[in-house]
Amino acid sequence: MRVINFGIIGFGTVGSGVVKLFLENQDEIARRLGFKLRLKKIADKLMKSKEGVYVPIDMITSDAYEIINDPEIDIVVELVGGKTFAKQFIIDAFKNKKHVVTANKALLSEFGNEIFTEADKANCYIGFEASVGGVIPVIKTIKESLAGDKIESIYGIMNGTCNYILTKMSEEKKDFYEILLDAQKKGYAEADPTLDIDGIDAAHKLAILTSLAFGTNVNFSNIHCEGIRDITNLDMEFAADFDYTIKLLGIAKDNGDKIQAKVHPTLIPKDHPLASVRLEYNAIFIKGVGCGSILLYGKGAGMMPTASAVLGDIIDCARHIHTNSIKTISNRGYLESNMQNKQIEFIDDIVSKFYIRLMVVDKPGVLASISGILGEKNISIESVVQKGRAQNGEGVPLVIFTHDTREKELREALNKIGGMDYCLAKPVFFRIEDKI
Ligand code: HSE
């Protein structure tokens, strides 16, 4: 009986999870496959699992190239993360005609065009289900299940740390930094949370989904990306008063020649399914011509959920090797030679509705001046609310909802309003998506 061997580079949290799940489910996997899938080698500098998963000592090496250069190994599982060694390991694996499974979103979003081209040249499989939304099967859904459909838009809650913080802020009425500190103490947020809270991790995942959904190469640096540092309890409460919830969304839309791809805090209707996604959970909402609306929900990170997605890819790859059908696969769901280079719309040109919050002096004529400045830029107001009366010369919050407006005009108007002497703090604005 043919044996298909795989090796894992990186015996950290996810690597340990893959080994644990594989060892626990080996018999069931063999029953599914009808051929033998074997874990041959694990490479890690530490020579052991930090999660206490034990394997025979002769299965472990500190040299990744004992896997990449092993003629018996068919599938290289890259779980070291980062963009330097990991990239070299993957490229060298393809040179040796080995298939690859990875969870490395940063690498695929920033160097995907090169990596997928190399995989294609070598006729190799690259599985990356775990790179977006952890265990949520969104890559296979877009690439396979919706292959006959036309995807119009994707809205994703794709960073568990941010969703956890926003949920706690809204439910416990504590401010951003208090919740962040608590999340760090409990291990939900990294010691250096920048990648998560500034939206970069979500943008990595959005770049991958955008390229699969619309069959286009994506230049990661063109994705507009804002995080959650500036969201206040005040804005969450005002949003809730108007039946909105604030979520950090990755948004991709197909606008024909151009596409939208952006990550930012977004007001969404309180009764939309995405608004009920709490804590560290992820969810991806897909709209298509044939499929209508689909919501995929689950754990976007963590040892075993991520391991489950990685192992699923290893099995998928093994099946293709076994049936000699690797060549029938397009790793991104489109022939690489047919991938397009659609332009990502500049954020200033994108039209949406906006929530604006100003802190202003409470005196006659202020509202007239503000609406005049908005009017000069052709910005139409849907509603305005002043919250309370000023005490002792303090400012009052003034909340404005606009109709559809191009972002450039909105920014110009807010710059002018921000410079007026009645405006006591930098104007705050968030984009609204109320037709999702
Ligand atoms: N740090 C990410 C999150 C998980 O908070 O969702 C890995 O992408």
Tab-separated table of C-alpha atoms and ligand atoms in Angstrom:
chain	number	residue	atom	x	y	z
A	1	MET	CA	0.000	0.000	0.000
A	2	ARG	CA	1.285	3.441	-0.881
A	3	VAL	CA	2.309	5.567	2.086
A	4	ILE	CA	2.115	9.346	1.873
A	5	ASN	CA	4.490	11.051	4.293
A	6	PHE	CA	4.327	14.512	5.736
A	7	GLY	CA	6.753	16.503	7.838
A	8	ILE	CA	6.032	19.480	10.074
A	9	ILE	CA	8.370	22.447	10.448
A	10	GLY	CA	7.524	24.163	13.736
A	11	PHE	CA	6.511	22.265	16.882
A	12	GLY	CA	4.942	25.308	18.556
A	13	THR	CA	1.303	25.678	19.519
A	14	VAL	CA	-0.264	24.915	16.132
A	15	GLY	CA	2.326	22.258	15.201
A	16	SER	CA	1.714	20.497	18.503
A	17	GLY	CA	-2.029	20.683	17.896
A	18	VAL	CA	-1.670	19.110	14.442
A	19	VAL	CA	0.405	16.239	15.874
A	20	LYS	CA	-2.033	15.714	18.756
A	21	LEU	CA	-5.087	15.684	16.484
A	22	PHE	CA	-3.392	13.425	13.942
A	23	LEU	CA	-2.317	10.902	16.578
A	24	GLU	CA	-5.764	10.897	18.207
A	25	ASN	CA	-7.639	10.494	14.915
A	26	GLN	CA	-5.208	8.311	12.953
A	27	ASP	CA	-7.528	5.312	12.696
A	28	GLU	CA	-10.482	7.398	11.584
A	29	ILE	CA	-8.303	9.222	9.051
A	30	ALA	CA	-7.077	5.883	7.658
A	31	ARG	CA	-10.708	4.747	7.419
A	32	ARG	CA	-11.510	7.908	5.428
A	33	LEU	CA	-8.507	7.646	3.130
A	34	GLY	CA	-8.004	3.959	2.438
A	35	PHE	CA	-4.256	4.565	2.231
A	36	LYS	CA	-1.620	5.332	4.810
A	37	LEU	CA	-0.823	8.890	5.759
A	38	ARG	CA	2.248	9.026	8.001
A	39	LEU	CA	3.851	11.778	10.035
A	40	LYS	CA	7.516	11.143	9.331
A	41	LYS	CA	9.407	14.036	10.852
A	42	ILE	CA	9.059	17.213	12.897
A	43	ALA	CA	11.606	20.025	12.825
A	44	ASP	CA	11.977	22.539	15.615
A	45	LYS	CA	14.977	24.320	17.072
A	46	LEU	CA	13.777	23.385	20.588
A	47	MET	CA	13.620	19.659	19.678
A	48	LYS	CA	10.393	19.324	21.679
A	49	SER	CA	6.807	20.505	21.876
A	50	LYS	CA	6.175	23.359	24.258
A	51	GLU	CA	2.624	22.041	24.633
A	52	GLY	CA	3.713	18.685	26.093
A	53	VAL	CA	2.878	16.592	23.008
A	54	TYR	CA	5.252	13.617	22.920
A	55	VAL	CA	6.603	11.835	19.854
A	56	PRO	CA	9.521	9.393	19.516
A	57	ILE	CA	12.783	11.347	19.819
A	58	ASP	CA	14.101	10.089	16.463
A	59	MET	CA	11.114	11.773	14.791
A	60	ILE	CA	12.418	15.220	15.791
A	61	THR	CA	15.199	17.206	14.180
A	62	SER	CA	16.419	20.757	14.632
A	63	ASP	CA	17.071	21.063	10.884
A	64	ALA	CA	14.086	21.954	8.673
A	65	TYR	CA	16.028	20.779	5.616
A	66	GLU	CA	15.896	17.187	6.893
A	67	ILE	CA	12.220	17.499	5.942
A	68	ILE	CA	12.544	19.667	2.837
A	69	ASN	CA	15.267	17.433	1.351
A	70	ASP	CA	13.841	14.067	2.439
A	71	PRO	CA	12.919	12.196	-0.762
A	72	GLU	CA	10.255	10.190	1.101
A	73	ILE	CA	8.356	13.246	2.325
A	74	ASP	CA	5.538	14.406	0.025
A	75	ILE	CA	4.020	17.229	2.067
A	76	VAL	CA	5.865	19.946	3.996
A	77	VAL	CA	3.781	21.644	6.663
A	78	GLU	CA	5.183	25.105	7.403
A	79	LEU	CA	4.192	26.323	10.856
A	80	VAL	CA	7.077	28.553	11.881
A	81	GLY	CA	5.341	31.798	10.895
A	82	GLY	CA	7.149	35.003	9.947
A	83	LYS	CA	8.203	36.096	6.505
A	84	THR	CA	11.890	35.166	6.163
A	85	PHE	CA	12.674	31.529	7.025
A	86	ALA	CA	9.122	30.434	6.305
A	87	LYS	CA	9.259	31.893	2.805
A	88	GLN	CA	12.564	30.200	2.048
A	89	PHE	CA	11.303	26.861	3.374
A	90	ILE	CA	8.223	27.033	1.147
A	91	ILE	CA	10.117	28.073	-1.992
A	92	ASP	CA	12.715	25.346	-1.390
A	93	ALA	CA	9.984	22.767	-0.817
A	94	PHE	CA	8.507	23.638	-4.229
A	95	LYS	CA	11.969	23.372	-5.806
A	96	ASN	CA	12.050	19.819	-4.440
A	97	LYS	CA	8.541	19.196	-5.874
A	98	LYS	CA	7.004	18.929	-2.443
A	99	HIS	CA	3.515	20.095	-1.616
A	100	VAL	CA	2.998	22.639	1.128
A	101	VAL	CA	0.448	23.324	3.825
A	102	THR	CA	0.747	26.568	5.777
A	103	ALA	CA	-1.194	28.822	8.157
A	104	ASN	CA	1.005	31.818	7.385
A	105	LYS	CA	-1.341	34.709	6.520
A	106	ALA	CA	1.287	37.458	6.714
A	107	LEU	CA	3.488	35.632	4.226
A	108	LEU	CA	0.690	34.785	1.788
A	109	SER	CA	-0.825	38.246	1.849
A	110	GLU	CA	2.459	40.052	1.277
A	111	PHE	CA	4.282	37.527	-0.942
A	112	GLY	CA	1.347	35.478	-2.217
A	113	ASN	CA	1.786	36.399	-5.874
A	114	GLU	CA	5.338	35.032	-5.842
A	115	ILE	CA	4.527	31.962	-3.754
A	116	PHE	CA	1.494	30.915	-5.797
A	117	THR	CA	3.462	31.407	-9.011
A	118	GLU	CA	6.239	29.161	-7.691
A	119	ALA	CA	3.714	26.517	-6.635
A	120	ASP	CA	2.164	26.639	-10.076
A	121	LYS	CA	5.504	26.352	-11.866
A	122	ALA	CA	6.387	23.316	-9.760
A	123	ASN	CA	2.901	21.757	-10.180
A	124	CYS	CA	2.553	21.714	-6.441
A	125	TYR	CA	-0.356	22.014	-4.044
A	126	ILE	CA	-0.408	24.720	-1.413
A	127	GLY	CA	-3.064	24.459	1.287
A	128	PHE	CA	-3.751	27.530	3.427
A	129	GLU	CA	-7.193	27.045	4.955
A	130	ALA	CA	-5.847	27.912	8.423
A	131	SER	CA	-4.522	31.269	7.264
A	132	VAL	CA	-7.953	32.944	7.411
A	133	GLY	CA	-10.460	32.522	10.205
A	134	GLY	CA	-8.711	29.552	11.861
A	135	VAL	CA	-11.014	26.565	11.594
A	136	ILE	CA	-13.719	28.363	9.585
A	137	PRO	CA	-13.751	26.681	6.135
A	138	VAL	CA	-13.819	29.927	4.187
A	139	ILE	CA	-11.008	29.216	1.729
A	140	LYS	CA	-12.633	25.995	0.528
A	141	THR	CA	-16.053	27.652	0.480
A	142	ILE	CA	-14.842	30.397	-1.852
A	143	LYS	CA	-12.542	28.237	-3.986
A	144	GLU	CA	-14.713	25.166	-4.307
A	145	SER	CA	-18.296	25.483	-3.107
A	146	LEU	CA	-18.843	28.877	-4.754
A	147	ALA	CA	-16.716	28.196	-7.842
A	148	GLY	CA	-19.771	28.519	-10.098
A	149	ASP	CA	-21.105	31.642	-8.451
A	150	LYS	CA	-20.202	35.312	-8.624
A	151	ILE	CA	-19.164	36.731	-5.284
A	152	GLU	CA	-20.214	40.342	-4.867
A	153	SER	CA	-18.945	41.202	-1.416
A	154	ILE	CA	-17.328	39.841	1.724
A	155	TYR	CA	-17.608	41.291	5.227
A	156	GLY	CA	-15.452	39.628	7.837
A	157	ILE	CA	-14.856	39.798	11.558
A	158	MET	CA	-11.429	38.291	11.190
A	159	ASN	CA	-9.510	39.283	14.279
A	160	GLY	CA	-10.509	37.633	17.528
A	161	THR	CA	-8.496	40.002	19.704
A	162	CYS	CA	-10.313	43.056	18.340
A	163	ASN	CA	-13.705	41.418	18.511
A	164	TYR	CA	-13.032	40.364	22.097
A	165	ILE	CA	-12.051	43.912	23.079
A	166	LEU	CA	-15.007	45.520	21.299
A	167	THR	CA	-17.447	43.048	22.857
A	168	LYS	CA	-16.104	43.717	26.353
A	169	MET	CA	-16.094	47.491	25.801
A	170	SER	CA	-19.689	47.401	24.736
A	171	GLU	CA	-20.929	44.988	27.398
A	172	GLU	CA	-18.874	46.157	30.391
A	173	LYS	CA	-18.681	49.864	29.483
A	174	LYS	CA	-14.943	49.913	30.153
A	175	ASP	CA	-12.517	51.774	27.940
A	176	PHE	CA	-10.265	50.323	25.281
A	177	TYR	CA	-6.995	50.355	27.234
A	178	GLU	CA	-8.540	48.844	30.366
A	179	ILE	CA	-9.953	45.932	28.372
A	180	LEU	CA	-6.729	45.515	26.389
A	181	LEU	CA	-4.681	45.264	29.589
A	182	ASP	CA	-7.088	42.714	31.005
A	183	ALA	CA	-7.029	40.713	27.743
A	184	GLN	CA	-3.218	40.703	27.830
A	185	LYS	CA	-3.209	39.465	31.457
A	186	LYS	CA	-5.593	36.646	30.522
A	187	GLY	CA	-3.525	35.737	27.440
A	188	TYR	CA	-6.234	36.707	24.917
A	189	ALA	CA	-4.089	39.526	23.507
A	190	GLU	CA	-0.386	39.454	22.613
A	191	ALA	CA	2.172	41.386	24.701
A	192	ASP	CA	2.720	43.455	21.554
A	193	PRO	CA	-0.843	43.770	20.251
A	194	THR	CA	-0.045	46.066	17.310
A	195	LEU	CA	-0.711	43.603	14.492
A	196	ASP	CA	-4.116	42.812	15.931
A	197	ILE	CA	-5.447	46.119	17.227
A	198	ASP	CA	-4.215	48.202	14.313
A	199	GLY	CA	-6.102	45.983	11.876
A	200	ILE	CA	-3.030	44.569	10.121
A	201	ASP	CA	-3.811	40.937	10.900
A	202	ALA	CA	-7.358	41.406	9.578
A	203	ALA	CA	-5.945	43.080	6.448
A	204	HIS	CA	-3.649	40.080	5.855
A	205	LYS	CA	-6.663	37.787	5.910
A	206	LEU	CA	-8.743	40.142	3.768
A	207	ALA	CA	-5.992	40.242	1.116
A	208	ILE	CA	-6.110	36.450	0.834
A	209	LEU	CA	-9.910	36.279	0.593
A	210	THR	CA	-10.035	39.142	-1.920
A	211	SER	CA	-7.627	37.411	-4.273
A	212	LEU	CA	-9.639	34.156	-4.136
A	213	ALA	CA	-13.060	35.776	-4.390
A	214	PHE	CA	-12.275	38.000	-7.372
A	215	GLY	CA	-9.430	36.097	-9.047
A	216	THR	CA	-7.011	38.962	-8.749
A	217	ASN	CA	-3.539	39.554	-7.405
A	218	VAL	CA	-3.720	41.908	-4.464
A	219	ASN	CA	-1.078	44.425	-3.513
A	220	PHE	CA	-1.283	44.295	0.271
A	221	SER	CA	0.049	47.816	0.727
A	222	ASN	CA	-2.979	49.206	-1.154
A	223	ILE	CA	-5.433	47.892	1.419
A	224	HIS	CA	-6.669	50.754	3.584
A	225	CYS	CA	-6.299	49.641	7.174
A	226	GLU	CA	-7.526	51.213	10.430
A	227	GLY	CA	-7.667	49.543	13.829
A	228	ILE	CA	-9.728	49.958	16.967
A	229	ARG	CA	-7.571	52.192	19.208
A	230	ASP	CA	-9.745	55.257	18.638
A	231	ILE	CA	-13.103	53.684	19.396
A	232	THR	CA	-14.602	55.133	22.578
A	233	ASN	CA	-17.444	53.995	24.818
A	234	LEU	CA	-19.175	57.253	23.965
A	235	ASP	CA	-19.298	56.354	20.266
A	236	MET	CA	-20.405	52.802	21.042
A	237	GLU	CA	-23.282	54.171	23.112
A	238	PHE	CA	-24.345	56.689	20.470
A	239	ALA	CA	-24.142	54.013	17.787
A	240	ALA	CA	-26.333	51.742	19.944
A	241	ASP	CA	-28.868	54.575	20.430
A	242	PHE	CA	-29.280	54.536	16.654
A	243	ASP	CA	-29.477	50.723	16.496
A	244	TYR	CA	-25.927	50.164	15.287
A	245	THR	CA	-23.033	48.084	16.613
A	246	ILE	CA	-19.381	48.929	15.940
A	247	LYS	CA	-17.287	46.031	14.609
A	248	LEU	CA	-13.839	45.889	13.030
A	249	LEU	CA	-14.667	44.610	9.549
A	250	GLY	CA	-12.573	43.528	6.602
A	251	ILE	CA	-14.635	44.496	3.560
A	252	ALA	CA	-14.093	43.399	-0.045
A	253	LYS	CA	-16.408	44.328	-2.902
A	254	ASP	CA	-16.300	43.693	-6.612
A	255	ASN	CA	-17.003	46.938	-8.457
A	256	GLY	CA	-16.241	45.635	-11.945
A	257	ASP	CA	-12.892	46.987	-13.115
A	258	LYS	CA	-11.936	48.001	-9.597
A	259	ILE	CA	-12.348	46.319	-6.257
A	260	GLN	CA	-12.749	47.558	-2.722
A	261	ALA	CA	-10.547	46.041	-0.026
A	262	LYS	CA	-10.383	47.811	3.326
A	263	VAL	CA	-10.314	47.205	7.066
A	264	HIS	CA	-11.855	49.679	9.501
A	265	PRO	CA	-14.280	50.024	12.393
A	266	THR	CA	-17.757	49.954	10.889
A	267	LEU	CA	-21.260	50.677	12.130
A	268	ILE	CA	-23.541	47.799	11.196
A	269	PRO	CA	-27.225	47.336	12.058
A	270	LYS	CA	-27.629	45.842	15.523
A	271	ASP	CA	-29.850	43.080	14.129
A	272	HIS	CA	-27.406	41.944	11.432
A	273	PRO	CA	-26.002	38.437	12.127
A	274	LEU	CA	-22.444	39.859	12.255
A	275	ALA	CA	-23.454	42.151	15.123
A	276	SER	CA	-24.159	39.134	17.323
A	277	VAL	CA	-20.656	37.677	16.897
A	278	ARG	CA	-19.185	38.043	20.391
A	279	LEU	CA	-15.795	37.799	22.080
A	280	GLU	CA	-12.955	36.061	20.231
A	281	TYR	CA	-15.165	34.457	17.594
A	282	ASN	CA	-14.684	35.203	13.902
A	283	ALA	CA	-17.345	35.293	11.199
A	284	ILE	CA	-17.315	35.847	7.480
A	285	PHE	CA	-20.404	37.014	5.640
A	286	ILE	CA	-20.368	36.400	1.889
A	287	LYS	CA	-22.861	37.764	-0.626
A	288	GLY	CA	-23.115	36.270	-4.080
A	289	VAL	CA	-25.411	36.415	-7.082
A	290	GLY	CA	-26.527	32.802	-6.841
A	291	CYS	CA	-25.884	31.934	-3.204
A	292	GLY	CA	-27.425	35.047	-1.654
A	293	SER	CA	-26.022	35.514	1.863
A	294	ILE	CA	-23.805	33.023	3.677
A	295	LEU	CA	-22.480	33.370	7.223
A	296	LEU	CA	-19.501	31.268	8.304
A	297	TYR	CA	-18.764	31.378	12.033
A	298	GLY	CA	-16.241	29.811	14.372
A	299	LYS	CA	-12.968	30.061	16.205
A	300	GLY	CA	-10.448	32.129	14.315
A	301	ALA	CA	-7.425	31.094	16.343
A	302	GLY	CA	-6.197	28.711	19.016
A	303	MET	CA	-4.239	25.487	19.052
A	304	MET	CA	-6.856	22.897	18.156
A	305	PRO	CA	-9.136	24.903	15.832
A	306	THR	CA	-6.131	25.970	13.737
A	307	ALA	CA	-4.735	22.434	13.843
A	308	SER	CA	-8.040	21.085	12.551
A	309	ALA	CA	-7.833	23.321	9.469
A	310	VAL	CA	-4.177	22.423	8.848
A	311	LEU	CA	-4.863	18.702	9.129
A	312	GLY	CA	-7.822	19.027	6.762
A	313	ASP	CA	-5.468	20.509	4.154
A	314	ILE	CA	-2.888	17.751	4.697
A	315	ILE	CA	-5.600	15.161	4.057
A	316	ASP	CA	-6.926	17.033	1.022
A	317	CYS	CA	-3.414	17.199	-0.405
A	318	ALA	CA	-2.758	13.516	0.334
A	319	ARG	CA	-5.949	12.565	-1.525
A	320	HIS	CA	-4.810	14.519	-4.584
A	321	ILE	CA	-1.379	12.914	-4.455
A	322	HIS	CA	-2.984	9.477	-4.122
A	323	THR	CA	-5.255	10.022	-7.125
A	324	ASN	CA	-2.543	11.781	-9.096
A	325	SER	CA	-4.800	14.814	-9.508
A	326	ILE	CA	-2.610	17.647	-8.212
A	327	LYS	CA	-2.566	19.191	-11.687
A	328	THR	CA	-6.330	19.646	-11.619
A	329	ILE	CA	-6.054	22.039	-8.700
A	330	SER	CA	-5.810	25.773	-8.976
A	331	ASN	CA	-4.433	26.775	-5.632
A	332	ARG	CA	-6.320	30.073	-5.618
A	333	GLY	CA	-9.351	28.679	-7.423
A	334	TYR	CA	-8.391	30.317	-10.742
A	335	LEU	CA	-5.687	29.258	-13.195
A	336	GLU	CA	-2.660	31.288	-12.126
A	337	SER	CA	-2.270	32.490	-15.725
A	338	ASN	CA	-5.818	33.875	-15.548
A	339	MET	CA	-5.343	35.882	-12.368
A	340	GLN	CA	-6.035	39.572	-13.002
A	341	ASN	CA	-4.487	42.691	-11.492
A	342	LYS	CA	-7.555	44.668	-10.499
A	343	GLN	CA	-6.953	48.032	-8.931
A	344	ILE	CA	-8.015	48.573	-5.334
A	345	GLU	CA	-10.138	51.705	-5.034
A	346	PHE	CA	-8.470	54.541	-3.138
A	347	ILE	CA	-10.271	55.104	0.169
A	348	ASP	CA	-10.901	58.779	-0.661
A	349	ASP	CA	-13.011	57.736	-3.648
A	350	ILE	CA	-15.233	55.290	-1.788
A	351	VAL	CA	-18.798	56.391	-1.153
A	352	SER	CA	-20.597	55.431	2.037
A	353	LYS	CA	-22.763	56.768	4.816
A	354	PHE	CA	-20.919	58.211	7.791
A	355	TYR	CA	-21.354	58.639	11.526
A	356	ILE	CA	-19.718	61.873	12.694
A	357	ARG	CA	-19.223	62.880	16.330
A	358	LEU	CA	-18.120	66.387	17.219
A	359	MET	CA	-17.450	68.021	20.590
A	360	VAL	CA	-18.707	71.561	20.206
A	361	VAL	CA	-19.471	74.686	22.185
A	362	ASP	CA	-23.188	74.756	23.004
A	363	LYS	CA	-24.308	78.082	21.525
A	364	PRO	CA	-26.609	79.348	18.771
A	365	GLY	CA	-25.195	79.309	15.250
A	366	VAL	CA	-22.852	76.335	15.691
A	367	LEU	CA	-25.157	73.849	14.012
A	368	ALA	CA	-25.842	76.313	11.193
A	369	SER	CA	-22.100	76.714	10.603
A	370	ILE	CA	-21.513	72.930	10.597
A	371	SER	CA	-24.361	72.203	8.223
A	372	GLY	CA	-23.130	75.043	6.018
A	373	ILE	CA	-19.662	73.495	5.757
A	374	LEU	CA	-21.146	70.077	5.041
A	375	GLY	CA	-23.452	71.666	2.467
A	376	GLU	CA	-20.481	73.348	0.704
A	377	LYS	CA	-19.130	69.840	0.107
A	378	ASN	CA	-22.499	68.563	-1.023
A	379	ILE	CA	-22.802	66.328	2.013
A	380	SER	CA	-26.396	65.585	2.842
A	381	ILE	CA	-27.371	65.048	6.477
A	382	GLU	CA	-29.699	62.197	7.424
A	383	SER	CA	-30.025	63.119	11.105
A	384	VAL	CA	-28.406	65.255	13.815
A	385	VAL	CA	-28.602	64.818	17.555
A	386	GLN	CA	-27.125	66.917	20.314
A	387	LYS	CA	-26.637	64.836	23.444
A	388	GLY	CA	-27.428	66.911	26.555
A	389	ARG	CA	-26.594	70.514	27.478
A	390	ALA	CA	-23.138	71.838	28.225
A	391	GLN	CA	-22.246	72.528	31.876
A	392	ASN	CA	-19.751	75.272	32.828
A	393	GLY	CA	-18.576	75.976	29.297
A	394	GLU	CA	-17.745	72.339	28.483
A	395	GLY	CA	-18.486	70.969	25.034
A	396	VAL	CA	-21.447	68.847	24.048
A	397	PRO	CA	-21.325	65.876	21.734
A	398	LEU	CA	-23.082	66.416	18.437
A	399	VAL	CA	-23.778	63.294	16.401
A	400	ILE	CA	-24.469	63.511	12.676
A	401	PHE	CA	-25.455	60.734	10.284
A	402	THR	CA	-24.861	61.491	6.599
A	403	HIS	CA	-26.364	60.117	3.439
A	404	ASP	CA	-24.013	58.548	0.879
A	405	THR	CA	-20.902	60.708	0.617
A	406	ARG	CA	-17.513	60.396	-1.055
A	407	GLU	CA	-14.864	60.092	1.641
A	408	LYS	CA	-12.652	62.836	0.197
A	409	GLU	CA	-15.381	65.459	0.644
A	410	LEU	CA	-16.185	64.170	4.120
A	411	ARG	CA	-12.546	64.473	5.232
A	412	GLU	CA	-12.228	67.972	3.751
A	413	ALA	CA	-15.381	69.124	5.514
A	414	LEU	CA	-14.266	67.651	8.853
A	415	ASN	CA	-10.858	69.308	8.523
A	416	LYS	CA	-12.583	72.646	8.139
A	417	ILE	CA	-15.013	71.984	11.010
A	418	GLY	CA	-12.120	70.783	13.197
A	419	GLY	CA	-10.408	74.153	12.679
A	420	MET	CA	-13.401	76.212	13.861
A	421	ASP	CA	-13.115	77.737	17.338
A	422	TYR	CA	-16.395	76.153	18.478
A	423	CYS	CA	-15.006	72.684	17.781
A	424	LEU	CA	-13.271	71.471	20.962
A	425	ALA	CA	-11.766	68.155	19.799
A	426	LYS	CA	-10.708	66.465	16.600
A	427	PRO	CA	-13.871	65.315	14.781
A	428	VAL	CA	-14.469	61.582	14.925
A	429	PHE	CA	-16.025	59.624	12.073
A	430	PHE	CA	-16.876	56.026	11.280
A	431	ARG	CA	-18.185	54.461	8.094
A	432	ILE	CA	-21.632	52.842	8.058
A	433	GLU	CA	-22.599	49.670	6.184
A	434	ASP	CA	-26.347	49.372	6.478
A	435	LYS	CA	-27.133	47.414	3.331
A	436	ILE	CA	-25.165	44.259	4.084
B	1	HSE	N1	-4.194	37.174	16.502
B	1	HSE	C1	-5.279	36.734	15.691
B	1	HSE	C2	-6.589	37.116	16.343
B	1	HSE	C3	-5.302	35.269	15.442
B	1	HSE	O1	-6.604	37.770	17.371
B	1	HSE	O2	-7.611	36.758	15.784
B	1	HSE	C4	-4.283	34.858	14.450
B	1	HSE	O3	-4.546	35.453	13.221
